[in-house]
Amino acid sequence: MFSDSVRLVDGAGLCSGRVEVKSHQSWTRVCEADFDWQDAEVVCRELNCGTLLTLQGALFGDRKLPFGTKEFQCKGTENRLLTCRTSAREKHACTRGKAAGLTCSEPHEVRLVGGSSRCDGTVEVFLSGKWRNVTGLRWEKTEATVVCRQLDCGSAVVATIGLKATNKTAQVAWIKCKQSESLLRECTVLRVSSVGFDAEVTCSGNFAQLVRCEKILDSELFTVMVIETRDQAGDISI
């Protein structure tokens, strides 16, 4: 989630694959001889993945991209790969099949806090080692649907932004989804900011009551609420 300078390609998910780095608007492969465990840990952190599990070349195929000319020298504590120190690469045998590949664990990277259950509340994402609020001037069913799906909480019932602006120094993001994504990190980051209105979501989950809200005016956050109760047979009555 949320990096435009490094990616893992041709793996089983977003947290495994061949390492590719964007430099000067072009993607390059990373030679396995120039890439160690500390470098790989930074990639896992930057991609908002879990801990590093494996680091090995030739696991995820190859394709015709040039190899980068720099050797990364990360300490393992950096948040972004491109902030690590580098040195000019020596003439390693960076031939086909020598591209670095790695696998990170998949984190539980999204949560809802402050609500009545884990399927209700303010949206937070785990980014660069910290839980951070998702904020913006808009937060709609499209984005909320992805959150509910990822948390295995059913469908999105309420999608809104809070009435109070947050003023936290933690980095937060304005996010746009297509609704077909399985994970929030697959959505597009429109803007990164430190101030905005907190995104809030209520998923259907296992609730006995569902609350639907509809924003009447864009300029003011008025809502109409209809309480629906679901009986044991699953039928809905109003």
mmCIF file of C-alpha atoms in Angstrom:
data_model
loop_
_atom_site.group_PDB
_atom_site.id
_atom_site.type_symbol
_atom_site.label_atom_id
_atom_site.label_comp_id
_atom_site.label_asym_id
_atom_site.label_seq_id
_atom_site.Cartn_x
_atom_site.Cartn_y
_atom_site.Cartn_z
ATOM 1 C CA MET A 1 0.000 0.000 0.000
ATOM 2 C CA PHE A 2 1.091 3.445 -0.863
ATOM 3 C CA SER A 3 4.508 3.364 -2.581
ATOM 4 C CA ASP A 4 5.246 4.697 -6.043
ATOM 5 C CA SER A 5 8.975 3.894 -6.058
ATOM 6 C CA VAL A 6 9.239 0.181 -5.248
ATOM 7 C CA ARG A 7 7.080 -2.844 -6.051
ATOM 8 C CA LEU A 8 7.057 -6.638 -5.887
ATOM 9 C CA VAL A 9 6.087 -8.279 -9.163
ATOM 10 C CA ASP A 10 4.832 -11.744 -10.191
ATOM 11 C CA GLY A 11 4.436 -13.033 -6.631
ATOM 12 C CA ALA A 12 1.462 -14.650 -4.946
ATOM 13 C CA GLY A 13 0.265 -11.305 -3.573
ATOM 14 C CA LEU A 14 1.263 -7.727 -2.971
ATOM 15 C CA CYS A 15 3.849 -8.763 -0.383
ATOM 16 C CA SER A 16 5.913 -11.173 -2.466
ATOM 17 C CA GLY A 17 7.640 -11.043 -5.812
ATOM 18 C CA ARG A 18 10.566 -9.772 -7.795
ATOM 19 C CA VAL A 19 11.915 -6.436 -6.531
ATOM 20 C CA GLU A 20 11.593 -3.535 -8.968
ATOM 21 C CA VAL A 21 12.587 0.057 -8.220
ATOM 22 C CA LYS A 22 11.497 3.222 -10.010
ATOM 23 C CA SER A 23 14.305 5.658 -10.707
ATOM 24 C CA HIS A 24 14.138 8.625 -13.067
ATOM 25 C CA GLN A 25 10.620 7.594 -14.146
ATOM 26 C CA SER A 26 11.743 4.116 -15.248
ATOM 27 C CA TRP A 27 11.440 0.741 -13.517
ATOM 28 C CA THR A 28 14.593 -1.330 -13.018
ATOM 29 C CA ARG A 29 15.383 -4.737 -11.598
ATOM 30 C CA VAL A 30 17.597 -5.184 -8.539
ATOM 31 C CA CYS A 31 20.565 -7.523 -8.760
ATOM 32 C CA GLU A 32 20.456 -10.115 -5.985
ATOM 33 C CA ALA A 33 24.174 -9.569 -5.314
ATOM 34 C CA ASP A 34 23.421 -5.909 -4.481
ATOM 35 C CA PHE A 35 20.511 -6.600 -2.164
ATOM 36 C CA ASP A 36 20.725 -8.001 1.368
ATOM 37 C CA TRP A 37 18.386 -8.785 4.260
ATOM 38 C CA GLN A 38 18.409 -5.213 5.621
ATOM 39 C CA ASP A 39 17.469 -3.827 2.197
ATOM 40 C CA ALA A 40 14.611 -6.308 1.928
ATOM 41 C CA GLU A 41 13.299 -5.375 5.399
ATOM 42 C CA VAL A 42 12.960 -1.782 4.229
ATOM 43 C CA VAL A 43 10.974 -2.897 1.175
ATOM 44 C CA CYS A 44 8.560 -4.857 3.390
ATOM 45 C CA ARG A 45 8.091 -1.801 5.593
ATOM 46 C CA GLU A 46 7.637 0.608 2.675
ATOM 47 C CA LEU A 47 4.973 -1.615 1.117
ATOM 48 C CA ASN A 48 3.177 -1.828 4.462
ATOM 49 C CA CYS A 49 3.746 -5.570 4.584
ATOM 50 C CA GLY A 50 4.697 -7.658 7.588
ATOM 51 C CA THR A 51 8.067 -9.123 8.469
ATOM 52 C CA LEU A 52 10.542 -10.405 5.895
ATOM 53 C CA LEU A 53 10.227 -14.171 5.411
ATOM 54 C CA THR A 54 12.485 -15.055 2.475
ATOM 55 C CA LEU A 55 15.058 -13.348 0.263
ATOM 56 C CA GLN A 56 16.169 -15.254 -2.788
ATOM 57 C CA GLY A 57 16.706 -14.557 -6.464
ATOM 58 C CA ALA A 58 15.131 -16.382 -9.413
ATOM 59 C CA LEU A 59 11.976 -17.289 -7.458
ATOM 60 C CA PHE A 60 9.600 -15.045 -9.375
ATOM 61 C CA GLY A 61 10.784 -15.246 -12.966
ATOM 62 C CA ASP A 62 12.272 -12.355 -14.860
ATOM 63 C CA ARG A 63 11.536 -9.874 -17.608
ATOM 64 C CA LYS A 64 13.420 -7.524 -19.862
ATOM 65 C CA LEU A 65 14.063 -4.590 -17.580
ATOM 66 C CA PRO A 66 17.538 -3.142 -17.040
ATOM 67 C CA PHE A 67 19.322 -3.684 -13.758
ATOM 68 C CA GLY A 68 19.910 -0.636 -11.581
ATOM 69 C CA THR A 69 23.426 0.745 -11.309
ATOM 70 C CA LYS A 70 23.390 1.266 -7.530
ATOM 71 C CA GLU A 71 23.954 -1.103 -4.617
ATOM 72 C CA PHE A 72 21.632 -0.406 -1.687
ATOM 73 C CA GLN A 73 23.210 -0.134 1.760
ATOM 74 C CA CYS A 74 20.224 0.081 4.106
ATOM 75 C CA LYS A 75 20.485 -0.227 7.877
ATOM 76 C CA GLY A 76 17.122 -1.964 7.940
ATOM 77 C CA THR A 77 15.381 0.791 9.904
ATOM 78 C CA GLU A 78 14.557 3.163 7.038
ATOM 79 C CA ASN A 79 10.955 3.668 5.900
ATOM 80 C CA ARG A 80 11.729 4.001 2.182
ATOM 81 C CA LEU A 81 14.246 2.144 0.043
ATOM 82 C CA LEU A 82 15.293 5.238 -1.897
ATOM 83 C CA THR A 83 16.357 6.992 1.320
ATOM 84 C CA CYS A 84 19.000 4.313 1.995
ATOM 85 C CA ARG A 85 22.623 4.963 1.231
ATOM 86 C CA THR A 86 23.827 3.593 -2.086
ATOM 87 C CA SER A 87 27.129 2.994 -3.803
ATOM 88 C CA ALA A 88 28.024 2.462 -7.436
ATOM 89 C CA ARG A 89 27.463 -1.185 -8.296
ATOM 90 C CA GLU A 90 30.500 -3.273 -9.056
ATOM 91 C CA LYS A 91 30.381 -5.449 -12.127
ATOM 92 C CA HIS A 92 28.422 -8.345 -10.697
ATOM 93 C CA ALA A 93 27.084 -10.990 -13.057
ATOM 94 C CA CYS A 94 23.602 -9.494 -13.117
ATOM 95 C CA THR A 95 22.217 -11.664 -15.854
ATOM 96 C CA ARG A 96 18.791 -13.146 -16.442
ATOM 97 C CA GLY A 97 17.626 -15.084 -13.399
ATOM 98 C CA LYS A 98 19.707 -12.977 -10.996
ATOM 99 C CA ALA A 99 16.963 -10.496 -10.043
ATOM 100 C CA ALA A 100 16.286 -10.168 -6.313
ATOM 101 C CA GLY A 101 13.019 -11.571 -5.029
ATOM 102 C CA LEU A 102 11.504 -11.619 -1.569
ATOM 103 C CA THR A 103 8.457 -12.565 0.470
ATOM 104 C CA CYS A 104 7.056 -10.578 3.391
ATOM 105 C CA SER A 105 4.256 -11.685 5.670
ATOM 106 C CA GLU A 106 0.784 -10.298 5.036
ATOM 107 C CA PRO A 107 -0.233 -7.877 7.807
ATOM 108 C CA HIS A 108 -3.665 -7.147 9.205
ATOM 109 C CA GLU A 109 -3.199 -3.611 7.961
ATOM 110 C CA VAL A 110 -6.644 -2.048 8.379
ATOM 111 C CA ARG A 111 -8.795 -1.665 11.479
ATOM 112 C CA LEU A 112 -11.867 0.194 12.685
ATOM 113 C CA VAL A 113 -11.564 1.778 16.120
ATOM 114 C CA GLY A 114 -13.851 3.562 18.542
ATOM 115 C CA GLY A 115 -17.041 1.825 17.412
ATOM 116 C CA SER A 116 -19.287 -0.795 18.926
ATOM 117 C CA SER A 117 -17.291 -3.701 17.437
ATOM 118 C CA ARG A 118 -14.359 -4.425 15.156
ATOM 119 C CA CYS A 119 -16.716 -3.869 12.199
ATOM 120 C CA ASP A 120 -17.565 -0.290 13.111
ATOM 121 C CA GLY A 121 -15.562 2.865 13.729
ATOM 122 C CA THR A 122 -12.859 5.207 12.477
ATOM 123 C CA VAL A 123 -10.610 3.838 9.723
ATOM 124 C CA GLU A 124 -6.934 3.348 10.542
ATOM 125 C CA VAL A 125 -4.194 1.849 8.379
ATOM 126 C CA PHE A 126 -0.854 0.441 9.523
ATOM 127 C CA LEU A 127 1.724 2.435 7.595
ATOM 128 C CA SER A 128 5.489 2.660 8.156
ATOM 129 C CA GLY A 129 5.276 1.017 11.556
ATOM 130 C CA LYS A 130 2.393 3.104 12.951
ATOM 131 C CA TRP A 131 -1.404 3.050 12.963
ATOM 132 C CA ARG A 132 -2.591 6.191 11.161
ATOM 133 C CA ASN A 133 -6.015 7.695 10.551
ATOM 134 C CA VAL A 134 -7.365 7.832 7.019
ATOM 135 C CA THR A 135 -8.746 11.296 6.377
ATOM 136 C CA GLY A 136 -10.112 13.428 3.580
ATOM 137 C CA LEU A 137 -12.929 15.636 2.454
ATOM 138 C CA ARG A 138 -14.699 12.635 0.938
ATOM 139 C CA TRP A 139 -15.202 9.016 1.998
ATOM 140 C CA GLU A 140 -17.837 7.007 0.188
ATOM 141 C CA LYS A 141 -19.394 3.550 -0.055
ATOM 142 C CA THR A 142 -16.859 2.605 -2.718
ATOM 143 C CA GLU A 143 -13.965 2.881 -0.273
ATOM 144 C CA ALA A 144 -15.945 1.546 2.696
ATOM 145 C CA THR A 145 -16.867 -1.584 0.727
ATOM 146 C CA VAL A 146 -13.184 -2.469 0.348
ATOM 147 C CA VAL A 147 -12.558 -1.978 4.078
ATOM 148 C CA CYS A 148 -15.489 -4.214 5.060
ATOM 149 C CA ARG A 149 -14.414 -6.869 2.560
ATOM 150 C CA GLN A 150 -10.841 -6.875 3.827
ATOM 151 C CA LEU A 151 -11.946 -7.180 7.462
ATOM 152 C CA ASP A 152 -14.417 -9.950 6.588
ATOM 153 C CA CYS A 153 -17.171 -7.783 8.033
ATOM 154 C CA GLY A 154 -19.834 -8.159 5.379
ATOM 155 C CA SER A 155 -20.990 -5.207 3.315
ATOM 156 C CA ALA A 156 -20.640 -1.471 3.889
ATOM 157 C CA VAL A 157 -23.669 0.061 5.593
ATOM 158 C CA VAL A 158 -22.367 3.516 6.546
ATOM 159 C CA ALA A 159 -19.594 5.475 4.873
ATOM 160 C CA THR A 160 -18.995 9.000 6.049
ATOM 161 C CA ILE A 161 -16.433 11.437 7.373
ATOM 162 C CA GLY A 162 -16.406 12.598 10.962
ATOM 163 C CA LEU A 163 -17.708 15.945 12.130
ATOM 164 C CA LYS A 164 -14.399 16.912 13.708
ATOM 165 C CA ALA A 165 -11.149 17.543 11.892
ATOM 166 C CA THR A 166 -8.136 15.601 13.081
ATOM 167 C CA ASN A 167 -4.893 17.450 13.669
ATOM 168 C CA LYS A 168 -2.494 14.577 14.132
ATOM 169 C CA THR A 169 1.089 14.674 12.943
ATOM 170 C CA ALA A 170 0.866 11.056 11.762
ATOM 171 C CA GLN A 171 0.750 10.782 8.003
ATOM 172 C CA VAL A 172 -2.682 10.046 6.593
ATOM 173 C CA ALA A 173 -4.011 9.597 3.075
ATOM 174 C CA TRP A 174 -6.970 10.488 0.895
ATOM 175 C CA ILE A 175 -7.861 7.276 -0.901
ATOM 176 C CA LYS A 176 -9.889 6.466 -4.011
ATOM 177 C CA CYS A 177 -11.093 2.920 -4.704
ATOM 178 C CA LYS A 178 -12.904 1.305 -7.641
ATOM 179 C CA GLN A 179 -14.754 -1.088 -5.265
ATOM 180 C CA SER A 180 -13.349 -4.190 -6.974
ATOM 181 C CA GLU A 181 -10.204 -4.206 -4.813
ATOM 182 C CA SER A 182 -9.704 -6.897 -2.177
ATOM 183 C CA LEU A 183 -7.352 -4.793 -0.050
ATOM 184 C CA LEU A 184 -7.345 -1.097 0.764
ATOM 185 C CA ARG A 185 -3.701 -0.855 -0.267
ATOM 186 C CA GLU A 186 -4.715 -1.723 -3.845
ATOM 187 C CA CYS A 187 -6.608 1.583 -4.047
ATOM 188 C CA THR A 188 -5.102 4.831 -5.274
ATOM 189 C CA VAL A 189 -3.679 7.425 -2.897
ATOM 190 C CA LEU A 190 -4.888 10.822 -4.073
ATOM 191 C CA ARG A 191 -3.022 12.930 -1.559
ATOM 192 C CA VAL A 192 -1.031 12.610 1.645
ATOM 193 C CA SER A 193 -1.763 15.073 4.430
ATOM 194 C CA SER A 194 -1.650 15.501 8.195
ATOM 195 C CA VAL A 195 -4.970 17.326 8.586
ATOM 196 C CA GLY A 196 -8.461 16.298 7.524
ATOM 197 C CA PHE A 197 -11.740 14.679 8.571
ATOM 198 C CA ASP A 198 -11.524 11.095 9.843
ATOM 199 C CA ALA A 199 -13.087 8.444 7.615
ATOM 200 C CA GLU A 200 -15.723 6.332 9.363
ATOM 201 C CA VAL A 201 -17.226 2.986 8.357
ATOM 202 C CA THR A 202 -19.983 0.709 9.624
ATOM 203 C CA CYS A 203 -20.063 -2.759 8.083
ATOM 204 C CA SER A 204 -22.975 -5.169 8.291
ATOM 205 C CA GLY A 205 -20.819 -7.761 10.060
ATOM 206 C CA ASN A 206 -22.861 -9.695 12.621
ATOM 207 C CA PHE A 207 -24.894 -6.721 13.797
ATOM 208 C CA ALA A 208 -28.492 -7.192 14.912
ATOM 209 C CA GLN A 209 -29.089 -3.601 13.844
ATOM 210 C CA LEU A 210 -28.053 -1.915 10.645
ATOM 211 C CA VAL A 211 -27.960 1.845 10.290
ATOM 212 C CA ARG A 212 -28.096 3.514 6.918
ATOM 213 C CA CYS A 213 -27.044 7.128 6.504
ATOM 214 C CA GLU A 214 -27.507 9.329 3.504
ATOM 215 C CA LYS A 215 -25.748 12.651 3.080
ATOM 216 C CA ILE A 216 -28.312 15.250 1.996
ATOM 217 C CA LEU A 217 -26.117 18.245 1.375
ATOM 218 C CA ASP A 218 -22.440 18.183 0.453
ATOM 219 C CA SER A 219 -21.908 21.461 2.269
ATOM 220 C CA GLU A 220 -23.283 20.201 5.584
ATOM 221 C CA LEU A 221 -23.082 16.731 7.063
ATOM 222 C CA PHE A 222 -26.803 16.225 7.691
ATOM 223 C CA THR A 223 -27.876 12.575 7.749
ATOM 224 C CA VAL A 224 -31.127 10.675 7.564
ATOM 225 C CA MET A 225 -31.022 7.469 9.550
ATOM 226 C CA VAL A 226 -33.248 4.436 9.035
ATOM 227 C CA ILE A 227 -32.955 1.700 11.602
ATOM 228 C CA GLU A 228 -33.333 -1.780 10.217
ATOM 229 C CA THR A 229 -33.596 -4.861 12.398
ATOM 230 C CA ARG A 230 -32.718 -8.280 11.152
ATOM 231 C CA ASP A 231 -34.573 -11.232 12.624
ATOM 232 C CA GLN A 232 -33.054 -14.624 13.188
ATOM 233 C CA ALA A 233 -34.188 -15.860 9.786
ATOM 234 C CA GLY A 234 -32.244 -13.057 8.134
ATOM 235 C CA ASP A 235 -35.311 -11.076 7.005
ATOM 236 C CA ILE A 236 -35.190 -7.309 7.340
ATOM 237 C CA SER A 237 -38.055 -5.265 8.735
ATOM 238 C CA ILE A 238 -38.212 -1.479 9.046
#
